CSV table of C-alpha atoms and ligand atoms in Angstrom, one decimal:
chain,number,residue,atom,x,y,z
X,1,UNK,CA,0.0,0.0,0.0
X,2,UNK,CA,1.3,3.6,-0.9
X,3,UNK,CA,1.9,6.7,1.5
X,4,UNK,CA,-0.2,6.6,4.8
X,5,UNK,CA,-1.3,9.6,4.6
X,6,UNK,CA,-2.9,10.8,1.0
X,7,UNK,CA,-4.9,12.8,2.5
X,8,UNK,CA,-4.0,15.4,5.3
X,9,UNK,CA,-4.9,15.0,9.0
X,10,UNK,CA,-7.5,17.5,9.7
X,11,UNK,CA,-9.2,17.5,6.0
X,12,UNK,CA,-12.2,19.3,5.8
X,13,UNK,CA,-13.1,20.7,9.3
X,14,UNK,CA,-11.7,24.4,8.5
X,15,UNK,CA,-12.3,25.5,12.2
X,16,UNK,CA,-13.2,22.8,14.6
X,17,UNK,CA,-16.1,23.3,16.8
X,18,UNK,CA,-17.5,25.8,14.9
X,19,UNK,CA,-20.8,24.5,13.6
X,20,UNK,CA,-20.8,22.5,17.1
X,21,UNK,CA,-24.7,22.7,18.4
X,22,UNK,CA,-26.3,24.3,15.0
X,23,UNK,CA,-28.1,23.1,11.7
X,24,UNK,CA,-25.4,22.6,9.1
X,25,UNK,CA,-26.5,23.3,5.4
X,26,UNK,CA,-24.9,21.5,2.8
X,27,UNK,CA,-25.1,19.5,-0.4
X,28,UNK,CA,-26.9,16.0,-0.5
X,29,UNK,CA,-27.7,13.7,-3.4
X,30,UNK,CA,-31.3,13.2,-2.3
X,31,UNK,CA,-33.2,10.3,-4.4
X,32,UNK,CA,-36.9,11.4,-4.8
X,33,UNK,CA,-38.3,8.1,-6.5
X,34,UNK,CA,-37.7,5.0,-7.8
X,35,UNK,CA,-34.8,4.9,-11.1
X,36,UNK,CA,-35.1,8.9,-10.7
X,37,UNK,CA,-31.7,10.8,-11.1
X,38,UNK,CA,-30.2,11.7,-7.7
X,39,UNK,CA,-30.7,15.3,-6.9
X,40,UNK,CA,-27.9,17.2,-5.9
X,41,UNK,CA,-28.7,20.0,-3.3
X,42,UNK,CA,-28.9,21.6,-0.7
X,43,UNK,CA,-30.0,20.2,2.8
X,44,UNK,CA,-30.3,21.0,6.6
X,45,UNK,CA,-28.0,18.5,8.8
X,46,UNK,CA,-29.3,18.9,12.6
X,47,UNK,CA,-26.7,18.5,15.3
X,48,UNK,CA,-26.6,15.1,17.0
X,49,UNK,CA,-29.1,14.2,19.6
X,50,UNK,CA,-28.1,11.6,22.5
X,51,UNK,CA,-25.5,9.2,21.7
X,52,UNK,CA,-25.4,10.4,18.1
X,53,UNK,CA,-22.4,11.5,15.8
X,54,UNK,CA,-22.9,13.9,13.4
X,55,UNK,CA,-19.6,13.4,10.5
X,56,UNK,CA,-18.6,15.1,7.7
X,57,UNK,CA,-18.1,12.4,4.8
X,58,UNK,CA,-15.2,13.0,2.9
X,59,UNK,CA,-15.3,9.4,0.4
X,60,UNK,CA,-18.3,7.4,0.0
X,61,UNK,CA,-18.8,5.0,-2.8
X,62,UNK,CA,-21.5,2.9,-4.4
X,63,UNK,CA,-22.6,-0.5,-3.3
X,64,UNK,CA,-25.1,-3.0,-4.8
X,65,UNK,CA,-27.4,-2.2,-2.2
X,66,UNK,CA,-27.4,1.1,-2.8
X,67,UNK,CA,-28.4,0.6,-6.2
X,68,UNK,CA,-31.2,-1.9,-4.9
X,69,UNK,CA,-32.7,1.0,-2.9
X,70,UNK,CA,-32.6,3.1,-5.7
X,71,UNK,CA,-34.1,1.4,-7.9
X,72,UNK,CA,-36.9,0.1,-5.0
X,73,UNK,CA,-36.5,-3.2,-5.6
X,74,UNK,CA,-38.5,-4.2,-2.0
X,75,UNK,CA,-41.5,-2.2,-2.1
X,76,UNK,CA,-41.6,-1.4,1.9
X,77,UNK,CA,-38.6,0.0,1.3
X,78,UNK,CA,-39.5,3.0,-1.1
X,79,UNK,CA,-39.3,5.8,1.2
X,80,UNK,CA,-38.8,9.1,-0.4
X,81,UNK,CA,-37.5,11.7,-0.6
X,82,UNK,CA,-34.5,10.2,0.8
X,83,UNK,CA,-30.3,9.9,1.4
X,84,UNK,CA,-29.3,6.7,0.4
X,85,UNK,CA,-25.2,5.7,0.9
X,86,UNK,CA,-23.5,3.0,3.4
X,87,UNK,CA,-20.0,2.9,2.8
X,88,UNK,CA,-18.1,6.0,3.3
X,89,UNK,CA,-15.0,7.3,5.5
X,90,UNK,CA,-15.1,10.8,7.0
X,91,UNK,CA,-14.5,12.9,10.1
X,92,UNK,CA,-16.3,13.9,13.9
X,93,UNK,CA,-17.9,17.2,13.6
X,94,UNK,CA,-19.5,16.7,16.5
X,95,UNK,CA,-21.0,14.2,19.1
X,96,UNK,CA,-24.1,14.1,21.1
X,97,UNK,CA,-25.0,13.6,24.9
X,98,UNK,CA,-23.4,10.8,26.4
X,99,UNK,CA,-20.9,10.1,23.5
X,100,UNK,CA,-17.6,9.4,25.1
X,101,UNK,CA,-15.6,6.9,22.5
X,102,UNK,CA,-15.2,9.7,20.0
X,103,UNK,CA,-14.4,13.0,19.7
X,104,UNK,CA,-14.6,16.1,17.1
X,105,UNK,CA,-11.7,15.4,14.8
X,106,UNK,CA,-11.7,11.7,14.6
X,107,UNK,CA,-10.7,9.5,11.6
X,108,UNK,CA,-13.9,7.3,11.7
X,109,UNK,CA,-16.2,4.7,9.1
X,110,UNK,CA,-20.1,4.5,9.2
X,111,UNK,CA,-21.0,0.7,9.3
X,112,UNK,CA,-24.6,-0.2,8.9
X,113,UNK,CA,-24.7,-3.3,10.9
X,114,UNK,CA,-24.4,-1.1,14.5
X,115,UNK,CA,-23.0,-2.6,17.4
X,116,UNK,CA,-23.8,-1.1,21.5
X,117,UNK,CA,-21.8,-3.5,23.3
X,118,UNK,CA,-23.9,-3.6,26.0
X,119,UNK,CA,-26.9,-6.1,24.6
X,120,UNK,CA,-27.1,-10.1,24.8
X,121,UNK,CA,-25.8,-10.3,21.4
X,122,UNK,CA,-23.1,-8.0,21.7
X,123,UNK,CA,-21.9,-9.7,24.3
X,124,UNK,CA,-21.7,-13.1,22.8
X,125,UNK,CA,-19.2,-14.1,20.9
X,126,UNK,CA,-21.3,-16.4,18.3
X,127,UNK,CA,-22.7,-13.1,16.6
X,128,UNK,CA,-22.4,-9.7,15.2
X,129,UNK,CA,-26.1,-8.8,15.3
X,130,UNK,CA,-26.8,-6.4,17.7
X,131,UNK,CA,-30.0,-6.5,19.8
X,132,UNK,CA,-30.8,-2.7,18.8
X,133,UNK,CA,-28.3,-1.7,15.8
X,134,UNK,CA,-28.5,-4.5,13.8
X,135,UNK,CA,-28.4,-3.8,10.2
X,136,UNK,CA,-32.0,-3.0,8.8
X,137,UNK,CA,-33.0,-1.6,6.0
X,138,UNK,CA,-36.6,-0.3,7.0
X,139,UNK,CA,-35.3,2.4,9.3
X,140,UNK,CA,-35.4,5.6,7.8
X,141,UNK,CA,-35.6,7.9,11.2
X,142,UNK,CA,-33.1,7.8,14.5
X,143,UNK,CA,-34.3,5.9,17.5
X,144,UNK,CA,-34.7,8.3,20.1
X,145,UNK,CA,-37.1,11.3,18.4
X,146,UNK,CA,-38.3,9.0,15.8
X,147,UNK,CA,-37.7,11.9,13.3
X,148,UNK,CA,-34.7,12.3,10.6
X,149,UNK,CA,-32.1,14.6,11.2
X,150,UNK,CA,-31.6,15.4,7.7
X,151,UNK,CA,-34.8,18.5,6.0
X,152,UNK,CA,-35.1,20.2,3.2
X,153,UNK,CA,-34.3,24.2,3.7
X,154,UNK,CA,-38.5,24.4,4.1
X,155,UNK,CA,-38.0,21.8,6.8
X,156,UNK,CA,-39.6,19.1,5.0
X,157,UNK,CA,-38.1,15.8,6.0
X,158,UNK,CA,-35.8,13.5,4.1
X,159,UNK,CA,-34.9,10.0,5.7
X,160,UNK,CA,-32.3,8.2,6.1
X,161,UNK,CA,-30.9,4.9,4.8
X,162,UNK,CA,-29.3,1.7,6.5
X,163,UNK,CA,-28.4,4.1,9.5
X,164,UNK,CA,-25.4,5.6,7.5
X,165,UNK,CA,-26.7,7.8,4.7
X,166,UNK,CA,-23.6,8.7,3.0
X,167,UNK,CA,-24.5,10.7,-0.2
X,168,UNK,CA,-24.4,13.8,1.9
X,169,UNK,CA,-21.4,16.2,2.7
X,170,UNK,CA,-22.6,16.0,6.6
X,171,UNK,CA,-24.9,13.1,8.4
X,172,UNK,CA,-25.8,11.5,12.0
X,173,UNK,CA,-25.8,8.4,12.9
X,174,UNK,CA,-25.8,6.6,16.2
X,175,UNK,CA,-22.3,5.8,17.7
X,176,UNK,CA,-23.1,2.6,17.7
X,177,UNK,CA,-22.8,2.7,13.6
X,178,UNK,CA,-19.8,4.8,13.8
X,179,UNK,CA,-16.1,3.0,14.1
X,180,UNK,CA,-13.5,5.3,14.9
X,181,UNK,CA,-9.8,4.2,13.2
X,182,UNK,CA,-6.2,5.0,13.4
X,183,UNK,CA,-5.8,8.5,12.3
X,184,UNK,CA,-2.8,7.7,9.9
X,185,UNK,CA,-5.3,5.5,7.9
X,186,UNK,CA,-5.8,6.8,4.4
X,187,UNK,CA,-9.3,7.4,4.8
X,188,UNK,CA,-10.5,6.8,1.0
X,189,UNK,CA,-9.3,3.4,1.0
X,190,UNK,CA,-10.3,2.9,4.4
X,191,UNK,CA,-13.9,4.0,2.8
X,192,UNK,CA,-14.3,0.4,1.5
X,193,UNK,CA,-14.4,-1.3,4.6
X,194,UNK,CA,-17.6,0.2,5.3
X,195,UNK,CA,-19.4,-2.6,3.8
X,196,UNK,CA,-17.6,-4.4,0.3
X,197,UNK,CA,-14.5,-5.6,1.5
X,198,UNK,CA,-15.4,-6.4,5.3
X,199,UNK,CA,-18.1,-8.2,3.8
X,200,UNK,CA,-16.1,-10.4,1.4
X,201,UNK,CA,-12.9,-11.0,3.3
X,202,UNK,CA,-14.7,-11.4,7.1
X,203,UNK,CA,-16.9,-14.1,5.4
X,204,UNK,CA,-14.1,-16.6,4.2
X,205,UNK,CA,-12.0,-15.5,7.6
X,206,UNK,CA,-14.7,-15.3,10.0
X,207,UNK,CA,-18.2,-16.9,9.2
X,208,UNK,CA,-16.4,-19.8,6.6
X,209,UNK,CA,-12.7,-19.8,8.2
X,210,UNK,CA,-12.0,-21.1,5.5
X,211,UNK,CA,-8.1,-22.9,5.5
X,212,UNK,CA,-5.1,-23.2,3.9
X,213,UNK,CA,-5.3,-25.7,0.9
X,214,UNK,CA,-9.2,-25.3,0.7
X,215,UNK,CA,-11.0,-25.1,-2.7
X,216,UNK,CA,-13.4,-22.4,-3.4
X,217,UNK,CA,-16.1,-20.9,-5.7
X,218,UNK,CA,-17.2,-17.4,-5.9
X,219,UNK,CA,-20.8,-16.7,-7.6
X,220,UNK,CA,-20.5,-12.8,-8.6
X,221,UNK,CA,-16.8,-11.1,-9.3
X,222,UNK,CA,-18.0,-7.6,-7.7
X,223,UNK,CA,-16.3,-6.0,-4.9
X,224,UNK,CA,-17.4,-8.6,-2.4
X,225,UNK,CA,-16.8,-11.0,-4.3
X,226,UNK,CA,-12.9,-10.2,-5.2
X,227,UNK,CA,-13.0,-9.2,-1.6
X,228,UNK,CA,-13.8,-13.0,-0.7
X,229,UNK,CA,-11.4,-14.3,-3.3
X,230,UNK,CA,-8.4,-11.9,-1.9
X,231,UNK,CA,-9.7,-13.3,1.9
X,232,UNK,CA,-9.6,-16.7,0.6
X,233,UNK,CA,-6.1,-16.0,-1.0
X,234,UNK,CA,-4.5,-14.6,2.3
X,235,UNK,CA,-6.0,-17.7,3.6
X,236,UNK,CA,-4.3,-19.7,1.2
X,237,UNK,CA,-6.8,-21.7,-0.5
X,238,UNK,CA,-5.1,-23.4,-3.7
X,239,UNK,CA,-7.9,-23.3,-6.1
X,240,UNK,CA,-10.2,-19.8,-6.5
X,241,UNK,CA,-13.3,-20.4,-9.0
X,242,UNK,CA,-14.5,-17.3,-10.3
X,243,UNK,CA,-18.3,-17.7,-11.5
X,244,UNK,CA,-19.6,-14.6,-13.0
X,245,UNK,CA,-21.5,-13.8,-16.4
X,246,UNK,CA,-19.6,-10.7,-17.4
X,247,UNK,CA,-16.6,-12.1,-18.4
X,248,UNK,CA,-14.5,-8.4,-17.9
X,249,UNK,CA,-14.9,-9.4,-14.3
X,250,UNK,CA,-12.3,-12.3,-14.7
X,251,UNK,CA,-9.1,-9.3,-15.7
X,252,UNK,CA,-9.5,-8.3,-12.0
X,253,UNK,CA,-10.3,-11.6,-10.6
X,254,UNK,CA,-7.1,-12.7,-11.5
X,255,UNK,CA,-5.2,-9.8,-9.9
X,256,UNK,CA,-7.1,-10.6,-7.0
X,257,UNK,CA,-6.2,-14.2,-6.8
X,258,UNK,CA,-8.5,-16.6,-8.7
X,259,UNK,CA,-6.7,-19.2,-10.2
X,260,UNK,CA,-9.7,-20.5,-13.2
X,261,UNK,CA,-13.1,-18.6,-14.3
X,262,UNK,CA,-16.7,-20.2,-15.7
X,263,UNK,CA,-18.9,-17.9,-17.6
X,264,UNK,CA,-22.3,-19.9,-16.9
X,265,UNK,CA,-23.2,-18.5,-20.5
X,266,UNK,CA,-20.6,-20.5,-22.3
X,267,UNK,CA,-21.3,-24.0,-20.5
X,268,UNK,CA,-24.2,-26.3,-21.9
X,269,UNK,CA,-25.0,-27.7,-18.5
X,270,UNK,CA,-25.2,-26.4,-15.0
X,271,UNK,CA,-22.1,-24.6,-12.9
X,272,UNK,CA,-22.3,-27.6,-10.1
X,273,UNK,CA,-21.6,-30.1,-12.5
X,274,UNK,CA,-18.5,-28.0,-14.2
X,275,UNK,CA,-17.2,-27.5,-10.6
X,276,UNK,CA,-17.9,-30.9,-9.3
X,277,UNK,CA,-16.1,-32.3,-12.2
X,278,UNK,CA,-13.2,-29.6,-11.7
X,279,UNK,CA,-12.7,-30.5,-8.5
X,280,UNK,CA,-13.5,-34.5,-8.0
X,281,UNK,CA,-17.4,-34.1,-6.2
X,282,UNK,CA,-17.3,-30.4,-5.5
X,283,UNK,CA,-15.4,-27.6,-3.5
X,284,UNK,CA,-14.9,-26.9,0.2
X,285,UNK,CA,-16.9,-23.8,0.3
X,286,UNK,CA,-19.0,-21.3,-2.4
X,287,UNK,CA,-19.9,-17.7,-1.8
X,288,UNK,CA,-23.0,-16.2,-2.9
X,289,UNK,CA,-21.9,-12.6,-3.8
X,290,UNK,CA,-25.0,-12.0,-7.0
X,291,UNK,CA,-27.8,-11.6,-5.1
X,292,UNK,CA,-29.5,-14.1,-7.6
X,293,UNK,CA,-31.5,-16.9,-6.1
X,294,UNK,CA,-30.6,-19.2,-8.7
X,295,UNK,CA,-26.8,-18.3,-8.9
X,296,UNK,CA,-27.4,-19.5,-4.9
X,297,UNK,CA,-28.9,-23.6,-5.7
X,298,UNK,CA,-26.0,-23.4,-8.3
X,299,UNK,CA,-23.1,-22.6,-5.6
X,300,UNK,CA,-25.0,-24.6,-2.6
X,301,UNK,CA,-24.6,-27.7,-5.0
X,302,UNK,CA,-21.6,-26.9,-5.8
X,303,UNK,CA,-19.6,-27.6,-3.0
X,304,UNK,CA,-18.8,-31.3,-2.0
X,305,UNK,CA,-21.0,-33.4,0.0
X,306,UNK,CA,-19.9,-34.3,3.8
X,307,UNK,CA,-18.6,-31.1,4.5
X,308,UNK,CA,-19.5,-28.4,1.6
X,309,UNK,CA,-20.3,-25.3,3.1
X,310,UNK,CA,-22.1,-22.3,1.1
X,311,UNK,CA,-22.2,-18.5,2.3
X,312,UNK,CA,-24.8,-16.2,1.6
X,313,UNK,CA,-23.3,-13.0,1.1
X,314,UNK,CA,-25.7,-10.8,-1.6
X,315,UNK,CA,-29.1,-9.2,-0.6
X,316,UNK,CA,-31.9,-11.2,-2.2
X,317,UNK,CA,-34.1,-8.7,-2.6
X,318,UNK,CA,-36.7,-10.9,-4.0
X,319,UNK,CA,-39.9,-12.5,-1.8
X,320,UNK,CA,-38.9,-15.6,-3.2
X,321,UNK,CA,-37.9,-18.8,-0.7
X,322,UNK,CA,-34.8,-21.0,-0.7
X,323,UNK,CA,-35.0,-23.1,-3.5
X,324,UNK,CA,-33.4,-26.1,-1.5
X,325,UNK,CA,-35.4,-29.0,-0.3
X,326,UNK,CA,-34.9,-29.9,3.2
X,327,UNK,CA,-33.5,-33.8,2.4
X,328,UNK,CA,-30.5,-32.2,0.5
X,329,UNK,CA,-29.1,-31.3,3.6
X,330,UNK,CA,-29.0,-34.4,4.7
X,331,UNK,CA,-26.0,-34.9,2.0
X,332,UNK,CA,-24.2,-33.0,4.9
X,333,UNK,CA,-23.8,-29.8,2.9
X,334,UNK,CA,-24.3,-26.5,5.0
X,335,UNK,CA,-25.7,-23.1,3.9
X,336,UNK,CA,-25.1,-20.0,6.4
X,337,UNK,CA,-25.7,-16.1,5.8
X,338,UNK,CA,-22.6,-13.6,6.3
X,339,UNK,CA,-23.5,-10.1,7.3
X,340,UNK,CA,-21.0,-7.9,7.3
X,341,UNK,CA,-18.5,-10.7,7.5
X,342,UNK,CA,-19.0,-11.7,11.2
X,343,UNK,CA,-17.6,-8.7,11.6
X,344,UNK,CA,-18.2,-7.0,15.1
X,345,UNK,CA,-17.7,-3.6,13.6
X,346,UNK,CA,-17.0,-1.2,16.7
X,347,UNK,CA,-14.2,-3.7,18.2
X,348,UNK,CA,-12.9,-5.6,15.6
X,349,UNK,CA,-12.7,-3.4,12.5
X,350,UNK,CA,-10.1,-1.3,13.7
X,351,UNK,CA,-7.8,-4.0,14.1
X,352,UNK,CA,-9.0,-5.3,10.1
X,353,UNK,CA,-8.0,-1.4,9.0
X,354,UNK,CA,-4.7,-2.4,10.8
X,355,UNK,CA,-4.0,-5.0,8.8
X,356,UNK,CA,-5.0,-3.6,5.4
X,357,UNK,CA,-2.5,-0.9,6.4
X,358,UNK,CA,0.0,-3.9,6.1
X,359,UNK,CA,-1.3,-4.9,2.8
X,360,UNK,CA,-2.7,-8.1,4.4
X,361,UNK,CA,-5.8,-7.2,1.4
X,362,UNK,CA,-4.7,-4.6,-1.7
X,363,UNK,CA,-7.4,-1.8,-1.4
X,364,UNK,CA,-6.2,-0.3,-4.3
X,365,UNK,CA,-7.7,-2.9,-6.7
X,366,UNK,CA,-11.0,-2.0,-5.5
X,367,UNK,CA,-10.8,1.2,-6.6
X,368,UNK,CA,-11.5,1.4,-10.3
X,369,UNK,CA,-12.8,5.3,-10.3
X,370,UNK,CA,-13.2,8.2,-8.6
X,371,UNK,CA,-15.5,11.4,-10.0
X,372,UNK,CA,-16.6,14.5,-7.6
X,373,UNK,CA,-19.6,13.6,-5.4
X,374,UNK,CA,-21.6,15.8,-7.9
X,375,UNK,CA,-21.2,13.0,-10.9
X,376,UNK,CA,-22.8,10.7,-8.6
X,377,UNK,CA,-25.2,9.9,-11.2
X,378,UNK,CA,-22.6,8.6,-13.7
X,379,UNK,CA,-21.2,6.4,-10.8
X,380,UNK,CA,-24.3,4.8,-10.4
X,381,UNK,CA,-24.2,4.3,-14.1
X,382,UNK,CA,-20.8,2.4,-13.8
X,383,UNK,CA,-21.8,-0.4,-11.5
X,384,UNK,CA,-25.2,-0.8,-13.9
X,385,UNK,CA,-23.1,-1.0,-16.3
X,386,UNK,CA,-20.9,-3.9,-14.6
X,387,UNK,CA,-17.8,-1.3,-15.2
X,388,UNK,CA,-16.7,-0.3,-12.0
X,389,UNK,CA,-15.8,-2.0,-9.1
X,390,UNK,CA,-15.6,0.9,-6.6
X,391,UNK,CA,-16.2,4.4,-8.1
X,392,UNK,CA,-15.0,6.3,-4.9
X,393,UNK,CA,-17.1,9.9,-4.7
X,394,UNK,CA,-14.8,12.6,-3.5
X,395,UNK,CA,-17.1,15.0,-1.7
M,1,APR,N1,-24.2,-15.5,-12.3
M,1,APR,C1,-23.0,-15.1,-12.0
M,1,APR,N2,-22.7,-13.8,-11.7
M,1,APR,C2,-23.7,-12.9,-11.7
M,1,APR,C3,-25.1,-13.3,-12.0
M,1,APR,C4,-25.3,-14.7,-12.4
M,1,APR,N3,-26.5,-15.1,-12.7
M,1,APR,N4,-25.8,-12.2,-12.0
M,1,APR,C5,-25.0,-11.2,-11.6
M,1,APR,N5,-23.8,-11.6,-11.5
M,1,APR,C6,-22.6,-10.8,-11.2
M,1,APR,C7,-22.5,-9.5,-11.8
M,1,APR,O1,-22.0,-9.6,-13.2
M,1,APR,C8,-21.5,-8.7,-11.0
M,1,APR,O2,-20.2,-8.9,-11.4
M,1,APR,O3,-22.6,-10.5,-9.8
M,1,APR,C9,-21.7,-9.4,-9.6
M,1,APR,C10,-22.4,-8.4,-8.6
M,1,APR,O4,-21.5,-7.4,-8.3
M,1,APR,P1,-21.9,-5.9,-8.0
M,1,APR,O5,-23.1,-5.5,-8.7
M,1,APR,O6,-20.6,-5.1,-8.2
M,1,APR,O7,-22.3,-6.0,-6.4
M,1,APR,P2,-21.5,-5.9,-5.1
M,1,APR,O8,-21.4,-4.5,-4.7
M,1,APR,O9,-20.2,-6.7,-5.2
M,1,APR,O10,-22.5,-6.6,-4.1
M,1,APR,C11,-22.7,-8.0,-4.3
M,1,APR,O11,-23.6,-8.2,-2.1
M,1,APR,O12,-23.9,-6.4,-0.7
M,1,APR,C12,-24.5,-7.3,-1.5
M,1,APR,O13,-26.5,-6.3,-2.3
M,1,APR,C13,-25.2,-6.7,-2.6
M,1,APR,O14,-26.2,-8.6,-3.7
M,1,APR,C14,-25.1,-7.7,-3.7
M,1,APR,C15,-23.9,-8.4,-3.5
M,2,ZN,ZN1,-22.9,-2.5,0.8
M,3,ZN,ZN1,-25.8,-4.5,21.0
C-alpha cells in the first residue's frame, strides 16, 4: 500500500467546533423516486441528539445495495425523498449527549450493521447482530425522536438509509454505527471497509474460516466477491473459481487471486456439474456474492458433500424462498448467511483497517474510479453498467 497519509490530517473541518450545536446546510444527493436521477442540493444536517455522531463524509462509494434502494426493488422499502449511501469514511464534527468513544476530529467509518456492546448479542461471541443496531433496511428515522435529522431548507423531511446515509457532505448516525480508526489511515481506502471488502474478506476469515489448501467458488466477481477471493487467498486456498456472467470481471479476478473462471453462458449444462467435475465431487466452500436466487442452488450444490459449506453473502431482494429442499441437507452440505462478514464492527474493524494498512488485502484494486460527489449519477451508471468496481465519490 502507498503513502499513509494521501490525505491530510485534519481534512475538511476548516475551524473545529464551529458548527458545534447548530443546523449545518450543505449538499446531498437526495433520491426522490424510484430509477429517478439523484438530486444534488442543498439540505439541513441537525446536530446530534443523544448518543449520536454527526460526520462530515469525505469518500463514499457505491454499493449494490445502494443501487437496490434506488431502484426500490422491496416495495416497503421506497421511502422518499431520501439519502441513500452506506460505505463512506469521514471525520467527527460533533457528538451528542453521552458520547464518550469519539471526539470532534476523529478519523472514523459508518457501518450499517451497529453494534452497543452492552446487549445479549453484543456480548456473545457467536454473533455480530446487535439487539438494537442490527443492520435494517426499514429504518429511515433515529431511534430516540423518531424523526430524521436530515430536512429540506423548508423543513420538509428526508430520511435516512441503512443508519449511515452517505451521499451527503454532513450526516448523523448513532455511535453505535460509527467505528472510529487509526488516524494515519488513508481514509479513501479505508472508505471500503464500510461494507464491500469487510463483507467479502470477514466471510471466508470469520463466518467460513475457510483454510489453507481449501477449494473455493465465488458466484459474482463484484467488490465482495474479489474481496472473498483476496480473503480466501491470504488464507491460502489453492484453487479460487471465479463464476460470473460478465466475463470483464475475470481481468480483476485474477489480480485478486483466482486461479480459473466459468462464464455460466458459455457452458451447456449447470455450474455444479463444471465444478464438481473440476474439483473431483465439489469444492470446500461457495460464496453467494449475486444476489440471484438461482446463482445460490447453483453454488450450494456446488460444494462437495460431507462437508461443503455455502455462504450467503448478496441481498436477495426478492420475496422468493430458498429453493433447497430440506432432504439435500441431509448430503451434509451447509448453507449459512454472512452479514458484514462476522464482523463486530466497533471492536474488531479497527484492528482489520490495521491490517490492510499492512497490505494483508490490496485496497487499491477495488478502486476502479473516482469522480466528484456531484457526478454521482454517472457512478451509479458504472456499477449498472458492470464497469466499475468501486467508483469512490470525492465529496
Ligand atoms: N451468475 C453469476 N454472476 C452474476 C449473475 C449470475 N446469474 N448475475 C449477476 N452476477 C454478477 C454481476 O455480473 C456482478 O459482477 O454479480 C456481480 C455483482 O457485483 P456488483 O453488482 O458489483 O455488487 P457488489 O457491490 O459486489 O455486491 C454484491 O452483495 O452487498 C450485496 O446487495 C449486494 O447482492 C449484492 C452483493
Ligand atoms: Zn454494501
Ligand atoms: Zn448490542
Amino acid at each position: 500500500m502507498g503513502s499513509m497519509s494521501d490525505e491530510s490530517t485534519n481534512n475538511g473541518l476548516s475551524v473545529p467546533g464551529e458548527t458545534r450545536g447548530k443546523v449545518i446546510n450543505c449538499k446531498a444527493a437526495v433520491v426522490y423516486g424510484p430509477e429517478e436521477p439523484l438530486v444534488i442540493e442543498e439540505v439541513q444536517v441537525a446536530p446530534p441528539q443523544k448518543m449520536e455522531v454527526r460526520i462530515k463524509i469525505l469518500y463514499t462509494s457505491i454499493c449494490h445495495t445502494d443501487l437496490s434502494a434506488w431502484i426500490g426493488e422491496n416495495e416497503n422499502q421506497r421511502v422518499y425523498p431520501r439519502i441513500l449511501g452506506h460505505e463512506a469514511a469521514g471525520i467527527v464534527e460533533s457528538v451528542g449527549e453521552g458520547v464518550v468513544d469519539m471526539k470532534e476530529g476523529d478519523h472514523v467509518i459508518p457501518i450499517f450493521n451497529g453494534e452497543c456492546g452492552d446487549c445479549v448479542y453484543c456480548k456473545s461471541e457467536k454473533t455480530n447482530l446487535c439487539g438494537k443496531y442490527r443492520v435494517n433496511p426499514m429504518k429511515s428515522v433515529m431511534d430516540i425522536d423518531g424523526k430524521p435529522r436530515f430536512s429540506t431548507p423548508d423543513g420538509k423531511p428526508i430520511y435516512h438509509f441503512l443508519s449511515t446515509s452517505t451521499f451527503s457532505e454532513y450526516t448523523v448516525l448513532d455511535s453505535a454505527c460509527v467505528v472510529k480508526i487509526d488516524s494515519k489511515a488513508p481514509l479513501k481506502k479505508m472508505s471500503l471497509l464500510s461494507c464491500g471488502v469487510s463483507t467479502g474478506v470477514g466471510a471466508v476469515w470469520n463466518t467460513a474460516n475457510v483454510h489453507s489448501g481449501a477449494s473455493v467458488a465465488i458466484f459474482g466477481l463484484g467488490a465482495v466477491g474479489l474481496a472473498a477471493a483476496a480473503g480466501a487467498k491470504s488464507r491460502g486456498a489453492t484453487r479460487i473459481i471465479g463464476v460470473d456472467i460478465n466475463k470483464d470481471k475475470f481481468i480483476k479476478g485474477k489480480a485478486m487471486g483466482m486461479t480459473e473462471f466459468i462464464n455460466p453462458k458459455d457452458l451447456n449444462r449447470p455450474v455444479h456439474e463444471e465444478i464438481k467435475e473440476l474439483t473431483d465431487g465439489g469444492v470446500h466452500y461457495t460464496f453467494e456474492c449475486s444476489g440471484n436466487l438461482d446463482v445460490l442452488r447453483e453454488a450450494f450444490l456446488s460444494t462437495h458433500d460431507g462437508w461443503g459449506l455455502t455462504v450467503i453473502l448478496g441481498i436477495h431482494p426478492t420475496p422468493r424462498m430458498l429453493p433447497i429442499h430440506p432432504m439435500e441437507l441431509f448430503d451434509g452440505r451447509k448453507i449459512v448467511g454472512s452479514v458484514f462478514g462476522d464482523f463486530k464492527g466497533k471492536t474488531q474493524l479497527p484492528h482489520f483497517a490495521e491490517e490492510c494498512m499492512r497490505g494483508v488485502v490490496n485496497l487499491d484494486e477495488f478502486i476502479t474510479h473516482e469522480l466528484p460527489f456531484s457526478k454521482i449519477n454517472e457512478a451509479f451508471q458504472l456499477l449498472i453498467d458492470g464497469k466499475s468496481l468501486r467508483c469512490v465519490l470525492q465529496l
